[in-house]
Amino acid sequence: MYETLFWVIIIIIILDFLFENYLDYLNTKKMGSPLPDELKGIYDEEKYAKQQAYQKENHKFGMITGTFSFLIVLVMFVFFGFAFVDGIAWSLTRHAIVAAMIFFGIIMFASDILALPFSVYDIFVIEEKYGFNKTTPKIFVFDRIKGWLIGAVIGGGMLALIIFIYQKTQNMFWIYAWIAVATFSIFMTMFYSNLIVPLFNKQTPLEEGELRDKIEDFAEKTGFKLDNIFVINGSKRSTKANAYFTGIGAKKRIVLYDTLIEEMETDEIVAVLAHEIGHYKKKHITQGLIISLVQTGVVLFIFSLLIDNPHLSRALGVEEPNFHIGLVAFGILYSPVSFVLGIFMNQLSRKNEYQADAFAAESYDAGALASALKKLSQKNLSNLTPHPLYVFFNYSHPPLFERLMHLKNFEK
Ligand SMILES: [Zn+2]
């Protein structure tokens, strides 16, 4: 039985890798295809050549990193690397929670160190070359350290709590673990902007001026409080522009990148803001939170049925079953399910983007939003001609062309 499980795991890993590469291949083949009229003029010729070069370089880089991490994962399973790390953990302690912390600590830290040269190359070579990078080596190092600390405190804390619950409650563990995870998720959705974002960025209220006045008018009309609109210093790391809506209840907020404000006309910024208010009006964050809570419950329930199964651990070369090894095996076995769920989530997310666009078009101005989206694509060197299959599986936002066509329906 455990041998079958072993092979199932290996096959899942290989199929996933092949499929990702196939989609990537389709996407590159679409490069350079003729642009529809609506997309002409977004880039001038020189800038479009730059965009194509940027895309090609990212594709090549993605292939290299993807292959590298695929091989590492494969080696870990084929040569029982997880059993080896498990051995180290148990040689240091007899305590199950501490062993799990050491186990995941080693795995996470090692994978981050292995990924380090790739991130350095991505930021300081590719992004730098195309004029996006603003990250200094100092910011980069501090980001890493902060990331590790947050991962250790939050990830480690949650893991310890879940194993503790498992030890105390055994087969009913999934319900209690679910309550714990759900409470934490809701808390994080509310306080992410207050607790985590400030560790990396500064968020400031909108400055007095024409923009604020215009936004005030619009926000008032739609019932969104101006106090909940913030500007973030995204320019600290990159020139790429963005905006997002986050949080629930009194803790909701819209965050605009300083790079966005710098590059866009007032009307375009208000249109982007209107789009974000659309996410709020349509309750997209609450919807996402509820879906993720349901998913968590289902995952924990299935996991609780399998966790005691010795075959799971044995498939990874560990004789004595334990929680963290079971979790790794389960993680891979569950990945086809999460792959399918991911497709639905992306589809839902794209639908939500259309809804937010529609709200912006109806309550503000379709033309201004269209022009803002074009500018965003151009500034970020976005791909104008993604392959439909690639979009179907990977895009959380509809491609620019589809969004522009959709906005056309609202133009007066
Ligand atoms: Zn959106």
mmCIF file of C-alpha atoms and ligand atoms in Angstrom:
data_model
loop_
_atom_site.group_PDB
_atom_site.id
_atom_site.type_symbol
_atom_site.label_atom_id
_atom_site.label_comp_id
_atom_site.label_asym_id
_atom_site.label_seq_id
_atom_site.Cartn_x
_atom_site.Cartn_y
_atom_site.Cartn_z
ATOM 1 C CA MET A 1 0.000 0.000 0.000
ATOM 2 C CA TYR A 2 2.666 2.500 0.999
ATOM 3 C CA GLU A 3 4.566 1.737 -2.193
ATOM 4 C CA THR A 4 1.512 2.654 -4.240
ATOM 5 C CA LEU A 5 1.209 5.840 -2.225
ATOM 6 C CA PHE A 6 4.860 6.585 -2.897
ATOM 7 C CA TRP A 7 4.331 6.264 -6.643
ATOM 8 C CA VAL A 8 1.136 8.298 -6.545
ATOM 9 C CA ILE A 9 3.091 11.108 -4.885
ATOM 10 C CA ILE A 10 5.883 10.929 -7.469
ATOM 11 C CA ILE A 11 3.411 10.919 -10.349
ATOM 12 C CA ILE A 12 1.527 13.912 -8.944
ATOM 13 C CA ILE A 13 4.774 15.879 -8.674
ATOM 14 C CA ILE A 14 5.821 15.003 -12.233
ATOM 15 C CA LEU A 15 2.408 15.689 -13.797
ATOM 16 C CA ASP A 16 2.180 19.038 -12.046
ATOM 17 C CA PHE A 17 5.598 20.023 -13.385
ATOM 18 C CA LEU A 18 4.815 18.904 -16.941
ATOM 19 C CA PHE A 19 1.482 20.691 -16.969
ATOM 20 C CA GLU A 20 2.916 23.985 -15.700
ATOM 21 C CA ASN A 21 5.558 23.843 -18.397
ATOM 22 C CA TYR A 22 3.012 23.056 -21.068
ATOM 23 C CA LEU A 23 0.944 26.120 -20.126
ATOM 24 C CA ASP A 24 4.072 28.237 -20.098
ATOM 25 C CA TYR A 25 4.991 26.941 -23.516
ATOM 26 C CA LEU A 26 1.552 27.835 -24.895
ATOM 27 C CA ASN A 27 1.889 31.294 -23.451
ATOM 28 C CA THR A 28 5.278 31.958 -25.055
ATOM 29 C CA LYS A 29 4.010 30.702 -28.371
ATOM 30 C CA LYS A 30 1.325 33.395 -28.270
ATOM 31 C CA MET A 31 3.981 36.087 -27.984
ATOM 32 C CA GLY A 32 4.215 38.496 -30.856
ATOM 33 C CA SER A 33 0.749 37.655 -32.174
ATOM 34 C CA PRO A 34 -0.998 40.626 -33.829
ATOM 35 C CA LEU A 35 -2.754 43.005 -31.450
ATOM 36 C CA PRO A 36 -6.480 43.801 -31.732
ATOM 37 C CA ASP A 37 -7.246 47.469 -32.439
ATOM 38 C CA GLU A 38 -8.229 48.142 -28.824
ATOM 39 C CA LEU A 39 -4.734 47.249 -27.679
ATOM 40 C CA LYS A 40 -2.812 49.128 -30.316
ATOM 41 C CA GLY A 41 -1.035 52.218 -29.109
ATOM 42 C CA ILE A 42 -0.732 51.095 -25.495
ATOM 43 C CA TYR A 43 2.942 50.537 -26.131
ATOM 44 C CA ASP A 44 4.991 52.396 -28.693
ATOM 45 C CA GLU A 45 7.206 50.177 -30.802
ATOM 46 C CA GLU A 46 10.281 50.524 -28.652
ATOM 47 C CA LYS A 47 8.393 49.918 -25.427
ATOM 48 C CA TYR A 48 6.655 46.871 -26.891
ATOM 49 C CA ALA A 49 9.999 45.374 -27.855
ATOM 50 C CA LYS A 50 11.054 45.951 -24.269
ATOM 51 C CA GLN A 51 7.894 44.270 -22.986
ATOM 52 C CA GLN A 52 8.494 41.243 -25.196
ATOM 53 C CA ALA A 53 12.098 40.970 -24.054
ATOM 54 C CA TYR A 54 10.992 41.256 -20.428
ATOM 55 C CA GLN A 55 8.440 38.512 -20.908
ATOM 56 C CA LYS A 56 10.907 36.238 -22.650
ATOM 57 C CA GLU A 57 13.459 36.725 -19.917
ATOM 58 C CA ASN A 58 10.899 36.020 -17.204
ATOM 59 C CA HIS A 59 9.766 32.913 -19.020
ATOM 60 C CA LYS A 60 13.311 31.568 -19.276
ATOM 61 C CA PHE A 61 14.000 32.405 -15.675
ATOM 62 C CA GLY A 62 10.745 30.743 -14.596
ATOM 63 C CA MET A 63 11.691 27.577 -16.464
ATOM 64 C CA ILE A 64 15.038 27.428 -14.707
ATOM 65 C CA THR A 65 13.646 28.045 -11.209
ATOM 66 C CA GLY A 66 10.722 25.703 -11.847
ATOM 67 C CA THR A 67 12.973 22.880 -12.997
ATOM 68 C CA PHE A 68 15.336 23.433 -10.104
ATOM 69 C CA SER A 69 12.630 23.278 -7.447
ATOM 70 C CA PHE A 70 10.979 20.324 -9.201
ATOM 71 C CA LEU A 71 14.247 18.384 -9.022
ATOM 72 C CA ILE A 72 14.773 19.268 -5.369
ATOM 73 C CA VAL A 73 11.267 18.099 -4.436
ATOM 74 C CA LEU A 74 11.721 14.918 -6.451
ATOM 75 C CA VAL A 75 15.055 14.161 -4.806
ATOM 76 C CA MET A 76 13.516 14.773 -1.374
ATOM 77 C CA PHE A 77 10.873 12.128 -2.052
ATOM 78 C CA VAL A 78 12.902 9.597 -4.036
ATOM 79 C CA PHE A 79 15.860 9.583 -1.632
ATOM 80 C CA PHE A 80 13.731 9.907 1.506
ATOM 81 C CA GLY A 81 15.031 13.356 2.373
ATOM 82 C CA PHE A 82 12.040 13.980 4.636
ATOM 83 C CA ALA A 83 12.853 10.829 6.598
ATOM 84 C CA PHE A 84 16.416 12.122 6.992
ATOM 85 C CA VAL A 85 15.255 15.504 8.342
ATOM 86 C CA ASP A 86 12.723 13.699 10.531
ATOM 87 C CA GLY A 87 15.618 11.664 11.975
ATOM 88 C CA ILE A 88 17.515 14.847 12.796
ATOM 89 C CA ALA A 89 14.467 16.336 14.535
ATOM 90 C CA TRP A 90 13.888 13.267 16.716
ATOM 91 C CA SER A 91 17.574 13.018 17.575
ATOM 92 C CA LEU A 92 17.305 16.449 19.179
ATOM 93 C CA THR A 93 14.081 15.983 21.151
ATOM 94 C CA ARG A 94 11.456 13.408 22.179
ATOM 95 C CA HIS A 95 8.720 16.018 22.246
ATOM 96 C CA ALA A 96 6.327 15.783 19.253
ATOM 97 C CA ILE A 97 5.602 19.524 19.011
ATOM 98 C CA VAL A 98 9.250 20.519 19.298
ATOM 99 C CA ALA A 99 10.209 17.827 16.748
ATOM 100 C CA ALA A 100 7.638 19.185 14.287
ATOM 101 C CA MET A 101 8.962 22.729 14.789
ATOM 102 C CA ILE A 102 12.545 21.583 14.158
ATOM 103 C CA PHE A 103 11.438 19.524 11.163
ATOM 104 C CA PHE A 104 9.562 22.343 9.418
ATOM 105 C CA GLY A 105 12.130 24.869 10.590
ATOM 106 C CA ILE A 106 14.873 22.966 8.751
ATOM 107 C CA ILE A 107 12.736 22.387 5.631
ATOM 108 C CA MET A 108 11.555 25.997 5.373
ATOM 109 C CA PHE A 109 14.929 27.521 6.113
ATOM 110 C CA ALA A 110 16.729 25.226 3.671
ATOM 111 C CA SER A 111 14.236 25.880 0.882
ATOM 112 C CA ASP A 112 14.474 29.612 1.454
ATOM 113 C CA ILE A 113 18.278 29.492 1.305
ATOM 114 C CA LEU A 114 18.111 27.419 -1.911
ATOM 115 C CA ALA A 115 15.698 29.952 -3.409
ATOM 116 C CA LEU A 116 17.864 32.891 -2.340
ATOM 117 C CA PRO A 117 20.144 33.109 -5.410
ATOM 118 C CA PHE A 118 17.044 33.026 -7.611
ATOM 119 C CA SER A 119 15.344 35.888 -5.801
ATOM 120 C CA VAL A 120 18.570 37.898 -5.884
ATOM 121 C CA TYR A 121 18.839 37.353 -9.632
ATOM 122 C CA ASP A 122 15.195 38.180 -10.213
ATOM 123 C CA ILE A 123 15.272 41.462 -8.282
ATOM 124 C CA PHE A 124 18.811 42.720 -8.841
ATOM 125 C CA VAL A 125 19.342 41.509 -12.406
ATOM 126 C CA ILE A 126 16.029 41.156 -14.270
ATOM 127 C CA GLU A 127 13.884 43.777 -12.506
ATOM 128 C CA GLU A 128 16.892 46.090 -12.359
ATOM 129 C CA LYS A 129 17.573 45.768 -16.073
ATOM 130 C CA TYR A 130 14.005 46.789 -16.960
ATOM 131 C CA GLY A 131 14.054 49.724 -14.579
ATOM 132 C CA PHE A 132 11.617 48.347 -11.995
ATOM 133 C CA ASN A 133 13.886 47.647 -9.089
ATOM 134 C CA LYS A 134 14.153 50.060 -6.145
ATOM 135 C CA THR A 135 15.040 47.441 -3.542
ATOM 136 C CA THR A 136 18.441 48.026 -1.970
ATOM 137 C CA PRO A 137 20.492 45.081 -0.678
ATOM 138 C CA LYS A 138 19.788 46.353 2.831
ATOM 139 C CA ILE A 139 15.992 46.303 2.305
ATOM 140 C CA PHE A 140 16.318 42.857 0.733
ATOM 141 C CA VAL A 141 18.216 41.425 3.722
ATOM 142 C CA PHE A 142 15.827 42.946 6.256
ATOM 143 C CA ASP A 143 12.797 41.679 4.301
ATOM 144 C CA ARG A 144 14.194 38.156 4.497
ATOM 145 C CA ILE A 145 14.913 38.332 8.194
ATOM 146 C CA LYS A 146 11.474 39.776 8.931
ATOM 147 C CA GLY A 147 9.907 37.082 6.735
ATOM 148 C CA TRP A 148 11.684 34.350 8.686
ATOM 149 C CA LEU A 149 10.671 35.803 12.041
ATOM 150 C CA ILE A 150 7.030 36.196 11.021
ATOM 151 C CA GLY A 151 7.025 32.675 9.593
ATOM 152 C CA ALA A 152 8.540 31.285 12.787
ATOM 153 C CA VAL A 153 6.132 33.119 15.095
ATOM 154 C CA ILE A 154 2.899 32.753 13.111
ATOM 155 C CA GLY A 155 3.580 29.502 11.222
ATOM 156 C CA GLY A 156 5.343 27.889 14.171
ATOM 157 C CA GLY A 157 2.691 29.073 16.605
ATOM 158 C CA MET A 158 -0.200 27.768 14.508
ATOM 159 C CA LEU A 159 1.531 24.432 13.936
ATOM 160 C CA ALA A 160 2.282 24.003 17.630
ATOM 161 C CA LEU A 161 -1.317 24.815 18.508
ATOM 162 C CA ILE A 162 -2.736 22.362 15.961
ATOM 163 C CA ILE A 163 -0.482 19.513 17.102
ATOM 164 C CA PHE A 164 -1.356 20.306 20.699
ATOM 165 C CA ILE A 165 -5.070 20.125 19.819
ATOM 166 C CA TYR A 166 -4.417 16.829 17.980
ATOM 167 C CA GLN A 167 -2.700 15.344 21.019
ATOM 168 C CA LYS A 168 -5.526 16.375 23.325
ATOM 169 C CA THR A 169 -8.566 15.569 21.191
ATOM 170 C CA GLN A 170 -7.464 12.891 18.653
ATOM 171 C CA ASN A 171 -10.293 12.082 16.170
ATOM 172 C CA MET A 172 -12.356 15.178 16.932
ATOM 173 C CA PHE A 173 -9.260 17.246 16.410
ATOM 174 C CA TRP A 174 -10.344 18.696 13.091
ATOM 175 C CA ILE A 175 -13.263 20.618 14.633
ATOM 176 C CA TYR A 176 -11.161 22.274 17.305
ATOM 177 C CA ALA A 177 -8.319 22.907 14.867
ATOM 178 C CA TRP A 178 -10.848 24.405 12.492
ATOM 179 C CA ILE A 179 -12.143 26.789 15.163
ATOM 180 C CA ALA A 180 -8.569 27.795 15.952
ATOM 181 C CA VAL A 181 -7.589 28.336 12.315
ATOM 182 C CA ALA A 182 -10.847 30.150 11.529
ATOM 183 C CA THR A 183 -10.438 32.498 14.480
ATOM 184 C CA PHE A 184 -6.904 33.236 13.416
ATOM 185 C CA SER A 185 -7.897 33.808 9.744
ATOM 186 C CA ILE A 186 -10.632 36.257 10.700
ATOM 187 C CA PHE A 187 -8.270 38.051 13.054
ATOM 188 C CA MET A 188 -5.607 38.255 10.320
ATOM 189 C CA THR A 189 -8.077 39.511 7.699
ATOM 190 C CA MET A 190 -8.972 42.295 10.095
ATOM 191 C CA PHE A 191 -5.554 43.243 11.419
ATOM 192 C CA TYR A 192 -3.180 42.378 8.581
ATOM 193 C CA SER A 193 -2.900 46.054 7.604
ATOM 194 C CA ASN A 194 -2.220 47.081 11.196
ATOM 195 C CA LEU A 195 0.127 44.302 12.248
ATOM 196 C CA ILE A 196 1.997 42.921 9.229
ATOM 197 C CA VAL A 197 2.085 45.613 6.537
ATOM 198 C CA PRO A 198 3.763 48.230 8.816
ATOM 199 C CA LEU A 199 6.710 45.850 9.265
ATOM 200 C CA PHE A 200 7.461 46.280 5.569
ATOM 201 C CA ASN A 201 5.857 49.522 4.401
ATOM 202 C CA LYS A 202 4.548 52.876 5.480
ATOM 203 C CA GLN A 203 0.843 53.602 5.047
ATOM 204 C CA THR A 204 -0.243 57.221 5.250
ATOM 205 C CA PRO A 205 -3.633 58.900 4.967
ATOM 206 C CA LEU A 206 -4.297 60.823 1.750
ATOM 207 C CA GLU A 207 -2.675 64.248 1.635
ATOM 208 C CA GLU A 208 -4.766 67.406 1.345
ATOM 209 C CA GLY A 209 -5.191 68.568 -2.224
ATOM 210 C CA GLU A 210 -7.074 68.157 -5.471
ATOM 211 C CA LEU A 211 -6.919 64.368 -5.393
ATOM 212 C CA ARG A 212 -8.231 64.155 -1.859
ATOM 213 C CA ASP A 213 -11.071 66.571 -2.645
ATOM 214 C CA LYS A 214 -12.093 64.620 -5.704
ATOM 215 C CA ILE A 215 -11.903 61.325 -3.870
ATOM 216 C CA GLU A 216 -13.849 62.819 -0.966
ATOM 217 C CA ASP A 217 -16.731 63.716 -3.292
ATOM 218 C CA PHE A 218 -16.783 60.293 -4.818
ATOM 219 C CA ALA A 219 -16.257 58.344 -1.595
ATOM 220 C CA GLU A 220 -19.066 60.270 0.108
ATOM 221 C CA LYS A 221 -21.429 59.478 -2.735
ATOM 222 C CA THR A 222 -20.736 55.747 -2.416
ATOM 223 C CA GLY A 223 -20.656 55.644 1.381
ATOM 224 C CA PHE A 224 -16.995 54.760 1.795
ATOM 225 C CA LYS A 225 -15.175 56.606 4.581
ATOM 226 C CA LEU A 226 -12.164 58.628 3.545
ATOM 227 C CA ASP A 227 -10.340 57.564 6.739
ATOM 228 C CA ASN A 228 -10.127 54.099 5.249
ATOM 229 C CA ILE A 229 -8.099 55.175 2.232
ATOM 230 C CA PHE A 230 -4.333 54.925 2.536
ATOM 231 C CA VAL A 231 -1.275 55.530 0.407
ATOM 232 C CA ILE A 232 1.507 52.950 0.669
ATOM 233 C CA ASN A 233 5.156 53.538 -0.217
ATOM 234 C CA GLY A 234 5.424 50.751 -2.788
ATOM 235 C CA SER A 235 8.180 52.799 -4.435
ATOM 236 C CA LYS A 236 10.471 51.536 -1.667
ATOM 237 C CA ARG A 237 10.913 48.279 -3.598
ATOM 238 C CA SER A 238 9.638 48.681 -7.145
ATOM 239 C CA THR A 239 8.318 51.209 -9.636
ATOM 240 C CA LYS A 240 5.414 48.882 -10.453
ATOM 241 C CA ALA A 241 2.032 50.342 -9.534
ATOM 242 C CA ASN A 242 -0.950 48.734 -7.829
ATOM 243 C CA ALA A 243 -3.963 49.223 -5.563
ATOM 244 C CA TYR A 244 -5.967 46.873 -3.391
ATOM 245 C CA PHE A 245 -8.914 46.528 -1.046
ATOM 246 C CA THR A 246 -8.484 44.572 2.164
ATOM 247 C CA GLY A 247 -10.002 43.891 5.573
ATOM 248 C CA ILE A 248 -13.557 43.519 6.832
ATOM 249 C CA GLY A 249 -15.959 45.548 8.940
ATOM 250 C CA ALA A 250 -14.473 48.597 10.632
ATOM 251 C CA LYS A 251 -11.041 47.355 9.580
ATOM 252 C CA LYS A 252 -11.603 47.617 5.843
ATOM 253 C CA ARG A 253 -9.284 49.800 3.828
ATOM 254 C CA ILE A 254 -8.268 50.729 0.319
ATOM 255 C CA VAL A 255 -4.555 50.989 -0.280
ATOM 256 C CA LEU A 256 -3.166 52.947 -3.223
ATOM 257 C CA TYR A 257 0.489 52.660 -4.190
ATOM 258 C CA ASP A 258 2.399 55.936 -4.274
ATOM 259 C CA THR A 259 3.673 54.826 -7.691
ATOM 260 C CA LEU A 260 0.085 54.703 -8.947
ATOM 261 C CA ILE A 261 -0.708 58.193 -7.677
ATOM 262 C CA GLU A 262 2.467 59.542 -9.220
ATOM 263 C CA GLU A 263 1.809 58.182 -12.688
ATOM 264 C CA MET A 264 -1.913 58.650 -13.140
ATOM 265 C CA GLU A 265 -4.274 61.518 -13.745
ATOM 266 C CA THR A 266 -6.704 62.359 -10.972
ATOM 267 C CA ASP A 267 -9.627 60.904 -12.920
ATOM 268 C CA GLU A 268 -7.806 57.632 -13.443
ATOM 269 C CA ILE A 269 -6.936 57.351 -9.755
ATOM 270 C CA VAL A 270 -10.568 57.958 -8.766
ATOM 271 C CA ALA A 271 -11.576 55.266 -11.282
ATOM 272 C CA VAL A 272 -9.162 52.773 -9.712
ATOM 273 C CA LEU A 273 -10.493 53.724 -6.313
ATOM 274 C CA ALA A 274 -14.030 53.220 -7.577
ATOM 275 C CA HIS A 275 -13.024 49.724 -8.693
ATOM 276 C CA GLU A 276 -11.708 48.963 -5.197
ATOM 277 C CA ILE A 277 -14.880 50.361 -3.612
ATOM 278 C CA GLY A 278 -16.703 47.980 -5.970
ATOM 279 C CA HIS A 279 -14.918 45.066 -4.265
ATOM 280 C CA TYR A 280 -16.146 46.413 -0.949
ATOM 281 C CA LYS A 281 -19.729 46.974 -2.153
ATOM 282 C CA LYS A 282 -19.945 43.469 -3.565
ATOM 283 C CA LYS A 283 -18.506 41.988 -0.343
ATOM 284 C CA HIS A 284 -15.705 40.155 -2.144
ATOM 285 C CA ILE A 285 -13.405 39.959 0.863
ATOM 286 C CA THR A 286 -16.112 38.452 3.071
ATOM 287 C CA GLN A 287 -16.978 36.007 0.292
ATOM 288 C CA GLY A 288 -13.323 34.966 -0.068
ATOM 289 C CA LEU A 289 -12.975 34.557 3.675
ATOM 290 C CA ILE A 290 -16.053 32.344 3.939
ATOM 291 C CA ILE A 291 -14.921 30.138 1.060
ATOM 292 C CA SER A 292 -11.491 29.737 2.552
ATOM 293 C CA LEU A 293 -12.973 28.866 5.966
ATOM 294 C CA VAL A 294 -15.151 26.149 4.414
ATOM 295 C CA GLN A 295 -12.170 24.799 2.495
ATOM 296 C CA THR A 296 -10.070 24.733 5.648
ATOM 297 C CA GLY A 297 -12.750 22.736 7.431
ATOM 298 C CA VAL A 298 -12.952 20.177 4.632
ATOM 299 C CA VAL A 299 -9.159 19.845 4.413
ATOM 300 C CA LEU A 300 -8.813 19.384 8.159
ATOM 301 C CA PHE A 301 -11.574 16.784 8.160
ATOM 302 C CA ILE A 302 -9.974 14.718 5.362
ATOM 303 C CA PHE A 303 -6.599 15.105 7.016
ATOM 304 C CA SER A 304 -8.010 13.844 10.324
ATOM 305 C CA LEU A 305 -9.126 10.635 8.568
ATOM 306 C CA LEU A 306 -5.661 9.971 7.188
ATOM 307 C CA ILE A 307 -3.279 11.273 9.819
ATOM 308 C CA ASP A 308 -3.071 8.017 11.799
ATOM 309 C CA ASN A 309 -2.564 5.901 8.708
ATOM 310 C CA PRO A 310 0.960 4.428 8.907
ATOM 311 C CA HIS A 311 1.146 4.051 5.114
ATOM 312 C CA LEU A 312 1.332 7.808 4.770
ATOM 313 C CA SER A 313 4.527 8.020 6.792
ATOM 314 C CA ARG A 314 5.932 4.836 5.317
ATOM 315 C CA ALA A 315 5.546 6.195 1.799
ATOM 316 C CA LEU A 316 8.077 8.811 2.874
ATOM 317 C CA GLY A 317 10.401 6.235 4.423
ATOM 318 C CA VAL A 318 9.414 6.819 8.062
ATOM 319 C CA GLU A 319 8.435 3.703 10.043
ATOM 320 C CA GLU A 320 6.828 5.292 13.090
ATOM 321 C CA PRO A 321 3.982 7.568 11.905
ATOM 322 C CA ASN A 322 4.009 11.134 13.182
ATOM 323 C CA PHE A 323 2.061 14.307 12.584
ATOM 324 C CA HIS A 324 4.520 16.351 10.544
ATOM 325 C CA ILE A 325 5.505 13.529 8.156
ATOM 326 C CA GLY A 326 1.816 12.729 7.669
ATOM 327 C CA LEU A 327 1.252 16.388 6.898
ATOM 328 C CA VAL A 328 3.910 16.429 4.158
ATOM 329 C CA ALA A 329 2.541 13.298 2.457
ATOM 330 C CA PHE A 330 -1.003 14.601 2.759
ATOM 331 C CA GLY A 331 0.081 17.946 1.307
ATOM 332 C CA ILE A 332 1.166 16.304 -1.943
ATOM 333 C CA LEU A 333 -1.776 13.886 -2.127
ATOM 334 C CA TYR A 334 -4.162 16.779 -1.614
ATOM 335 C CA SER A 335 -2.510 19.001 -4.227
ATOM 336 C CA PRO A 336 -4.638 17.733 -7.178
ATOM 337 C CA VAL A 337 -7.734 18.717 -5.189
ATOM 338 C CA SER A 338 -6.332 22.140 -4.396
ATOM 339 C CA PHE A 339 -5.351 22.467 -8.058
ATOM 340 C CA VAL A 340 -8.981 22.015 -9.092
ATOM 341 C CA LEU A 341 -10.195 24.325 -6.329
ATOM 342 C CA GLY A 342 -7.625 26.873 -7.502
ATOM 343 C CA ILE A 343 -9.242 26.901 -10.945
ATOM 344 C CA PHE A 344 -12.611 27.733 -9.385
ATOM 345 C CA MET A 345 -11.060 30.375 -7.167
ATOM 346 C CA ASN A 346 -9.386 32.068 -10.112
ATOM 347 C CA GLN A 347 -12.613 31.966 -12.056
ATOM 348 C CA LEU A 348 -14.504 33.497 -9.168
ATOM 349 C CA SER A 349 -11.821 36.126 -8.743
ATOM 350 C CA ARG A 350 -12.030 37.083 -12.429
ATOM 351 C CA LYS A 351 -15.801 37.329 -12.117
ATOM 352 C CA ASN A 352 -15.335 39.609 -9.114
ATOM 353 C CA GLU A 353 -12.993 41.820 -11.111
ATOM 354 C CA TYR A 354 -15.674 42.284 -13.746
ATOM 355 C CA GLN A 355 -18.157 43.182 -11.005
ATOM 356 C CA ALA A 356 -15.788 45.743 -9.506
ATOM 357 C CA ASP A 357 -15.133 47.163 -12.987
ATOM 358 C CA ALA A 358 -18.878 47.385 -13.594
ATOM 359 C CA PHE A 359 -19.349 49.232 -10.324
ATOM 360 C CA ALA A 360 -16.605 51.716 -11.236
ATOM 361 C CA ALA A 361 -18.097 52.199 -14.696
ATOM 362 C CA GLU A 362 -21.623 52.764 -13.397
ATOM 363 C CA SER A 363 -20.802 54.939 -10.435
ATOM 364 C CA TYR A 364 -17.889 56.814 -11.939
ATOM 365 C CA ASP A 365 -16.498 56.577 -15.460
ATOM 366 C CA ALA A 366 -15.767 53.600 -17.709
ATOM 367 C CA GLY A 367 -13.420 55.628 -19.896
ATOM 368 C CA ALA A 368 -11.263 56.761 -16.982
ATOM 369 C CA LEU A 369 -10.943 53.187 -15.711
ATOM 370 C CA ALA A 370 -10.080 51.897 -19.181
ATOM 371 C CA SER A 371 -7.362 54.481 -19.498
ATOM 372 C CA ALA A 372 -6.066 53.654 -16.001
ATOM 373 C CA LEU A 373 -5.918 49.932 -16.824
ATOM 374 C CA LYS A 374 -4.046 50.628 -20.049
ATOM 375 C CA LYS A 375 -1.556 52.782 -18.212
ATOM 376 C CA LEU A 376 -1.067 50.132 -15.530
ATOM 377 C CA SER A 377 -0.403 47.462 -18.149
ATOM 378 C CA GLN A 378 2.044 49.672 -19.956
ATOM 379 C CA LYS A 379 3.948 50.768 -16.832
ATOM 380 C CA ASN A 380 4.161 47.206 -15.496
ATOM 381 C CA LEU A 381 5.128 45.752 -18.909
ATOM 382 C CA SER A 382 2.166 43.365 -18.771
ATOM 383 C CA ASN A 383 1.586 40.683 -21.342
ATOM 384 C CA LEU A 384 -1.164 41.821 -23.744
ATOM 385 C CA THR A 385 -1.614 38.453 -25.448
ATOM 386 C CA PRO A 386 -1.721 35.665 -22.847
ATOM 387 C CA HIS A 387 -2.888 32.241 -24.008
ATOM 388 C CA PRO A 388 -6.549 31.573 -23.041
ATOM 389 C CA LEU A 389 -5.645 28.286 -21.348
ATOM 390 C CA TYR A 390 -2.918 29.963 -19.354
ATOM 391 C CA VAL A 391 -5.452 32.604 -18.315
ATOM 392 C CA PHE A 392 -8.005 29.961 -17.395
ATOM 393 C CA PHE A 393 -5.639 28.196 -15.011
ATOM 394 C CA ASN A 394 -3.478 31.004 -13.672
ATOM 395 C CA TYR A 395 -5.064 34.449 -13.947
ATOM 396 C CA SER A 396 -6.842 35.985 -10.978
ATOM 397 C CA HIS A 397 -7.670 39.036 -13.137
ATOM 398 C CA PRO A 398 -9.102 38.982 -16.659
ATOM 399 C CA PRO A 399 -6.584 39.989 -19.338
ATOM 400 C CA LEU A 400 -6.583 43.661 -20.320
ATOM 401 C CA PHE A 401 -8.344 43.090 -23.646
ATOM 402 C CA GLU A 402 -11.322 41.351 -22.013
ATOM 403 C CA ARG A 403 -11.605 44.050 -19.367
ATOM 404 C CA LEU A 404 -11.569 46.799 -21.980
ATOM 405 C CA MET A 405 -14.235 45.033 -24.028
ATOM 406 C CA HIS A 406 -16.349 44.635 -20.907
ATOM 407 C CA LEU A 407 -15.941 48.338 -20.025
ATOM 408 C CA LYS A 408 -17.066 49.309 -23.503
ATOM 409 C CA ASN A 409 -20.578 48.173 -22.620
ATOM 410 C CA PHE A 410 -20.771 50.997 -20.089
ATOM 411 C CA GLU A 411 -19.366 53.822 -22.174
ATOM 412 C CA LYS A 412 -21.886 56.544 -22.805
HETATM 413 ZN ZN ZN B 1 -9.868 44.283 -8.425
#
